GROMACS .gro file of C-alpha atoms in nm:
model
  228
    1MET     CA    1  -1.028   2.592  -1.440
    2TRP     CA    2  -0.894   2.703  -1.103
    3LEU     CA    3  -0.921   2.353  -0.951
    4ILE     CA    4  -0.655   2.235  -1.194
    5ASN     CA    5  -0.452   2.546  -1.273
    6SER     CA    6  -0.404   2.694  -0.925
    7SER     CA    7  -0.208   2.552  -0.632
    8ILE     CA    8  -0.502   2.601  -0.396
    9GLY     CA    9  -0.735   2.429  -0.643
   10ARG     CA   10  -0.505   2.128  -0.667
   11LYS     CA   11  -0.491   2.103  -0.288
   12VAL     CA   12  -0.872   2.112  -0.275
   13VAL     CA   13  -0.890   1.827  -0.530
   14MET     CA   14  -0.634   1.632  -0.327
   15SER     CA   15  -0.835   1.689  -0.009
   16VAL     CA   16  -1.172   1.587  -0.155
   17THR     CA   17  -1.037   1.276  -0.329
   18GLY     CA   18  -0.840   1.184  -0.017
   19MET     CA   19  -1.146   1.201   0.209
   20ALA     CA   20  -1.347   0.996  -0.042
   21LEU     CA   21  -1.076   0.728  -0.040
   22ILE     CA   22  -1.077   0.725   0.343
   23LEU     CA   23  -1.452   0.655   0.334
   24PHE     CA   24  -1.387   0.366   0.096
   25LEU     CA   25  -1.114   0.230   0.325
   26THR     CA   26  -1.364   0.243   0.612
   27PHE     CA   27  -1.613   0.034   0.414
   28HIS     CA   28  -1.338  -0.205   0.305
   29CYS     CA   29  -1.222  -0.248   0.667
   30CYS     CA   30  -1.575  -0.325   0.788
   31MET     CA   31  -1.611  -0.576   0.506
   32ASN     CA   32  -1.283  -0.748   0.597
   33ILE     CA   33  -1.377  -0.776   0.963
   34VAL     CA   34  -1.677  -0.986   0.857
   35ALA     CA   35  -1.426  -1.252   0.747
   36LEU     CA   36  -1.320  -1.293   1.111
   37PHE     CA   37  -1.665  -1.428   1.195
   38SER     CA   38  -1.788  -1.608   0.884
   39GLY     CA   39  -1.621  -1.700   0.560
   40GLU     CA   40  -1.959  -1.764   0.401
   41ALA     CA   41  -2.085  -1.417   0.493
   42TYR     CA   42  -1.766  -1.261   0.357
   43ASN     CA   43  -1.799  -1.447   0.029
   44THR     CA   44  -2.162  -1.338   0.004
   45ILE     CA   45  -2.042  -0.979   0.016
   46CYS     CA   46  -1.774  -1.057  -0.244
   47GLU     CA   47  -2.040  -1.207  -0.469
   48LEU     CA   48  -2.259  -0.897  -0.433
   49LEU     CA   49  -1.958  -0.682  -0.520
   50GLY     CA   50  -1.855  -0.901  -0.812
   51ALA     CA   51  -1.880  -0.823  -1.181
   52ASN     CA   52  -2.215  -0.641  -1.154
   53TRP     CA   53  -2.275  -0.312  -1.330
   54TYR     CA   54  -2.285  -0.115  -1.003
   55ALA     CA   55  -1.968  -0.280  -0.874
   56VAL     CA   56  -1.785  -0.216  -1.201
   57LEU     CA   57  -1.904   0.146  -1.199
   58ALA     CA   58  -1.792   0.190  -0.837
   59THR     CA   59  -1.454   0.033  -0.921
   60LEU     CA   60  -1.403   0.273  -1.210
   61GLY     CA   61  -1.499   0.564  -0.984
   62LEU     CA   62  -1.253   0.455  -0.714
   63ALA     CA   63  -0.981   0.405  -0.973
   64GLY     CA   64  -1.045   0.756  -1.102
   65LEU     CA   65  -1.027   0.904  -0.752
   66ALA     CA   66  -0.703   0.720  -0.679
   67VAL     CA   67  -0.540   0.825  -1.008
   68VAL     CA   68  -0.640   1.190  -0.961
   69HIS     CA   69  -0.515   1.188  -0.600
   70ILE     CA   70  -0.180   1.032  -0.697
   71VAL     CA   71  -0.123   1.253  -1.003
   72PHE     CA   72  -0.203   1.572  -0.812
   73ALA     CA   73   0.024   1.460  -0.528
   74PHE     CA   74   0.318   1.432  -0.768
   75ILE     CA   75   0.230   1.765  -0.930
   76LEU     CA   76   0.217   1.945  -0.595
   77THR     CA   77   0.540   1.781  -0.479
   78ALA     CA   78   0.720   1.885  -0.797
   79GLN     CA   79   0.572   2.233  -0.767
   80ASN     CA   80   0.692   2.270  -0.408
   81ARG     CA   81   1.041   2.149  -0.496
   82THR     CA   82   1.061   2.394  -0.785
   83ALA     CA   83   0.943   2.679  -0.564
   84ARG     CA   84   1.214   2.603  -0.306
   85GLY     CA   85   1.482   2.575  -0.570
   86ASN     CA   86   1.836   2.521  -0.449
   87GLY     CA   87   1.736   2.656  -0.110
   88ARG     CA   88   1.610   2.313  -0.004
   89TYR     CA   89   1.971   2.190   0.009
   90GLU     CA   90   2.088   2.468   0.241
   91VAL     CA   91   1.914   2.344   0.555
   92SER     CA   92   2.023   2.011   0.699
   93ALA     CA   93   1.827   2.028   1.025
   94LYS     CA   94   1.463   1.928   1.032
   95PRO     CA   95   1.221   2.219   1.064
   96GLU     CA   96   1.058   2.249   1.406
   97LYS     CA   97   0.694   2.149   1.451
   98VAL     CA   98   0.681   1.973   1.114
   99GLU     CA   99   0.557   1.616   1.126
  100TRP     CA  100   0.775   1.336   0.990
  101ALA     CA  101   0.484   1.222   0.770
  102SER     CA  102   0.456   1.570   0.620
  103GLN     CA  103   0.824   1.568   0.524
  104ASN     CA  104   0.805   1.222   0.371
  105MET     CA  105   0.465   1.217   0.201
  106LEU     CA  106   0.620   1.134  -0.138
  107VAL     CA  107   0.808   0.830  -0.005
  108LEU     CA  108   0.500   0.716   0.185
  109GLY     CA  109   0.293   0.769  -0.128
  110LEU     CA  110   0.526   0.551  -0.335
  111ILE     CA  111   0.506   0.270  -0.078
  112ILE     CA  112   0.128   0.302  -0.075
  113VAL     CA  113   0.107   0.285  -0.456
  114LEU     CA  114   0.328  -0.026  -0.465
  115GLY     CA  115   0.119  -0.185  -0.189
  116LEU     CA  116  -0.197  -0.099  -0.379
  117LEU     CA  117  -0.067  -0.268  -0.694
  118LEU     CA  118   0.020  -0.579  -0.490
  119HIS     CA  119  -0.326  -0.579  -0.333
  120LEU     CA  120  -0.497  -0.540  -0.669
  121PHE     CA  121  -0.296  -0.832  -0.806
  122ASN     CA  122  -0.376  -1.060  -0.512
  123PHE     CA  123  -0.747  -0.986  -0.496
  124TRP     CA  124  -0.902  -0.766  -0.767
  125TYR     CA  125  -0.717  -0.938  -1.052
  126ASN     CA  126  -0.816  -1.284  -0.927
  127MET     CA  127  -1.173  -1.185  -0.851
  128MET     CA  128  -1.349  -0.910  -1.048
  129PHE     CA  129  -1.105  -0.913  -1.341
  130SER     CA  130  -1.142  -1.290  -1.365
  131GLU     CA  131  -1.520  -1.255  -1.383
  132LEU     CA  132  -1.506  -0.978  -1.641
  133PHE     CA  133  -1.244  -1.138  -1.865
  134PRO     CA  134  -1.240  -1.515  -1.803
  135SER     CA  135  -1.074  -1.575  -2.141
  136ILE     CA  136  -0.772  -1.373  -2.025
  137HIS     CA  137  -0.756  -1.491  -1.664
  138TYR     CA  138  -0.976  -1.780  -1.557
  139ASP     CA  139  -1.041  -1.848  -1.189
  140PRO     CA  140  -1.278  -2.135  -1.099
  141ALA     CA  141  -1.393  -1.951  -0.785
  142PRO     CA  142  -1.360  -1.575  -0.847
  143ALA     CA  143  -1.592  -1.483  -0.558
  144ASP     CA  144  -1.401  -1.692  -0.303
  145GLY     CA  145  -1.240  -1.393  -0.136
  146PHE     CA  146  -1.218  -1.586   0.191
  147GLY     CA  147  -1.006  -1.853   0.027
  148LYS     CA  148  -0.783  -1.591  -0.129
  149MET     CA  149  -0.731  -1.428   0.210
  150ILE     CA  150  -0.625  -1.765   0.354
  151THR     CA  151  -0.380  -1.818   0.067
  152THR     CA  152  -0.240  -1.463   0.066
  153PHE     CA  153  -0.197  -1.415   0.438
  154GLY     CA  154  -0.073  -1.769   0.482
  155ASN     CA  155   0.241  -1.649   0.305
  156PRO     CA  156   0.480  -1.478   0.555
  157VAL     CA  157   0.631  -1.260   0.279
  158TYR     CA  158   0.291  -1.114   0.193
  159VAL     CA  159   0.217  -1.062   0.562
  160VAL     CA  160   0.532  -0.853   0.609
  161LEU     CA  161   0.464  -0.655   0.291
  162TYR     CA  162   0.107  -0.582   0.400
  163ILE     CA  163   0.222  -0.470   0.745
  164VAL     CA  164   0.470  -0.227   0.586
  165TRP     CA  165   0.191  -0.105   0.357
  166LEU     CA  166  -0.048  -0.050   0.647
  167ALA     CA  167   0.221   0.137   0.843
  168ALA     CA  168   0.278   0.369   0.546
  169LEU     CA  169  -0.099   0.418   0.513
  170TRP     CA  170  -0.122   0.508   0.882
  171PHE     CA  171   0.148   0.776   0.855
  172HIS     CA  172  -0.006   0.910   0.535
  173LEU     CA  173  -0.364   0.920   0.662
  174SER     CA  174  -0.287   1.050   1.011
  175HIS     CA  175  -0.139   1.359   0.846
  176GLY     CA  176  -0.368   1.374   0.545
  177PHE     CA  177  -0.691   1.358   0.749
  178TRP     CA  178  -0.649   1.688   0.933
  179SER     CA  179  -0.454   1.847   0.647
  180ALA     CA  180  -0.748   1.787   0.410
  181LEU     CA  181  -0.993   1.945   0.653
  182GLN     CA  182  -0.761   2.240   0.698
  183THR     CA  183  -0.741   2.289   0.321
  184LEU     CA  184  -1.121   2.280   0.297
  185GLY     CA  185  -1.147   2.549   0.566
  186TRP     CA  186  -1.301   2.327   0.833
  187SER     CA  187  -1.012   2.358   1.075
  188GLY     CA  188  -0.998   2.691   1.257
  189LYS     CA  189  -0.795   2.773   1.566
  190THR     CA  190  -1.038   2.593   1.794
  191TRP     CA  191  -1.079   2.279   1.587
  192PHE     CA  192  -0.723   2.238   1.457
  193CYS     CA  193  -0.597   2.029   1.750
  194ARG     CA  194  -0.931   1.851   1.778
  195TRP     CA  195  -0.924   1.738   1.416
  196LYS     CA  196  -0.565   1.621   1.456
  197LEU     CA  197  -0.668   1.408   1.754
  198ILE     CA  198  -0.984   1.279   1.583
  199GLY     CA  199  -0.785   1.196   1.270
  200LEU     CA  200  -0.516   1.017   1.472
  201VAL     CA  201  -0.770   0.806   1.660
  202TYR     CA  202  -0.979   0.734   1.350
  203THR     CA  203  -0.690   0.632   1.126
  204THR     CA  204  -0.532   0.427   1.404
  205LEU     CA  205  -0.853   0.229   1.458
  206LEU     CA  206  -0.893   0.191   1.081
  207MET     CA  207  -0.544   0.052   1.028
  208LEU     CA  208  -0.574  -0.169   1.336
  209GLY     CA  209  -0.886  -0.319   1.182
  210PHE     CA  210  -0.694  -0.413   0.868
  211LEU     CA  211  -0.394  -0.534   1.070
  212ILE     CA  212  -0.605  -0.758   1.294
  213VAL     CA  213  -0.750  -0.930   0.987
  214VAL     CA  214  -0.405  -0.985   0.835
  215LEU     CA  215  -0.263  -1.126   1.159
  216ALA     CA  216  -0.570  -1.339   1.228
  217PHE     CA  217  -0.527  -1.517   0.896
  218ALA     CA  218  -0.149  -1.528   0.932
  219PHE     CA  219  -0.170  -1.708   1.268
  220GLY     CA  220  -0.468  -1.923   1.177
  221CYS     CA  221  -0.714  -1.747   1.409
  222ALA     CA  222  -0.973  -1.681   1.139
  223PRO     CA  223  -1.263  -1.929   1.101
  224SER     CA  224  -1.143  -2.232   0.911
  225LEU     CA  225  -1.489  -2.342   0.799
  226TYR     CA  226  -1.776  -2.152   0.641
  227VAL     CA  227  -2.054  -2.110   0.893
  228ASP     CA  228  -2.417  -2.010   0.849
   0.00000   0.00000   0.00000
């Protein structure tokens, strides 16, 4: 199958899965912002997205997208390094007009994966996993996502780690957004610069949304009581 066996096919898979994950991040960001106004409303959303069949199915789908995106990223990186051979050691100067994020996508990707594992441990493991397998990990309030945000972001170490994670995500997405559209053929001469600008603005607003939530809980600006 050309989507798996060819370089172009792999890039298409990377682009499609990447855009799907950006859409999920957008939903996740909107959901988190709710916590800035009402802990009760946020927990209602968490309860709706708990261990229900549709939530479990969506989680499996997202996990599949993430795994495919990560695996193909490593395959393409290894393929590019092999294609360059020893020639990659001959040039010490940075190529002109090549973004820093483009040159360091593998490092950024590793930081993002580590941050994702931390995030899954802090929230998914204590929430949905606890509901699905209470005998393995019991949590008396698995749907209390608001309480878990207070606990997690009340820890300065976690705050710093999340900020580093969000910074890596910003670099990765600001490049990946327009690169994905270019791979899919939606970025001609006219729209190339436009998509770069749109992607920069969109990903910046998206990461700012996540950052505001983290800092609000870190500095105690989030609502301290559940409100109707």
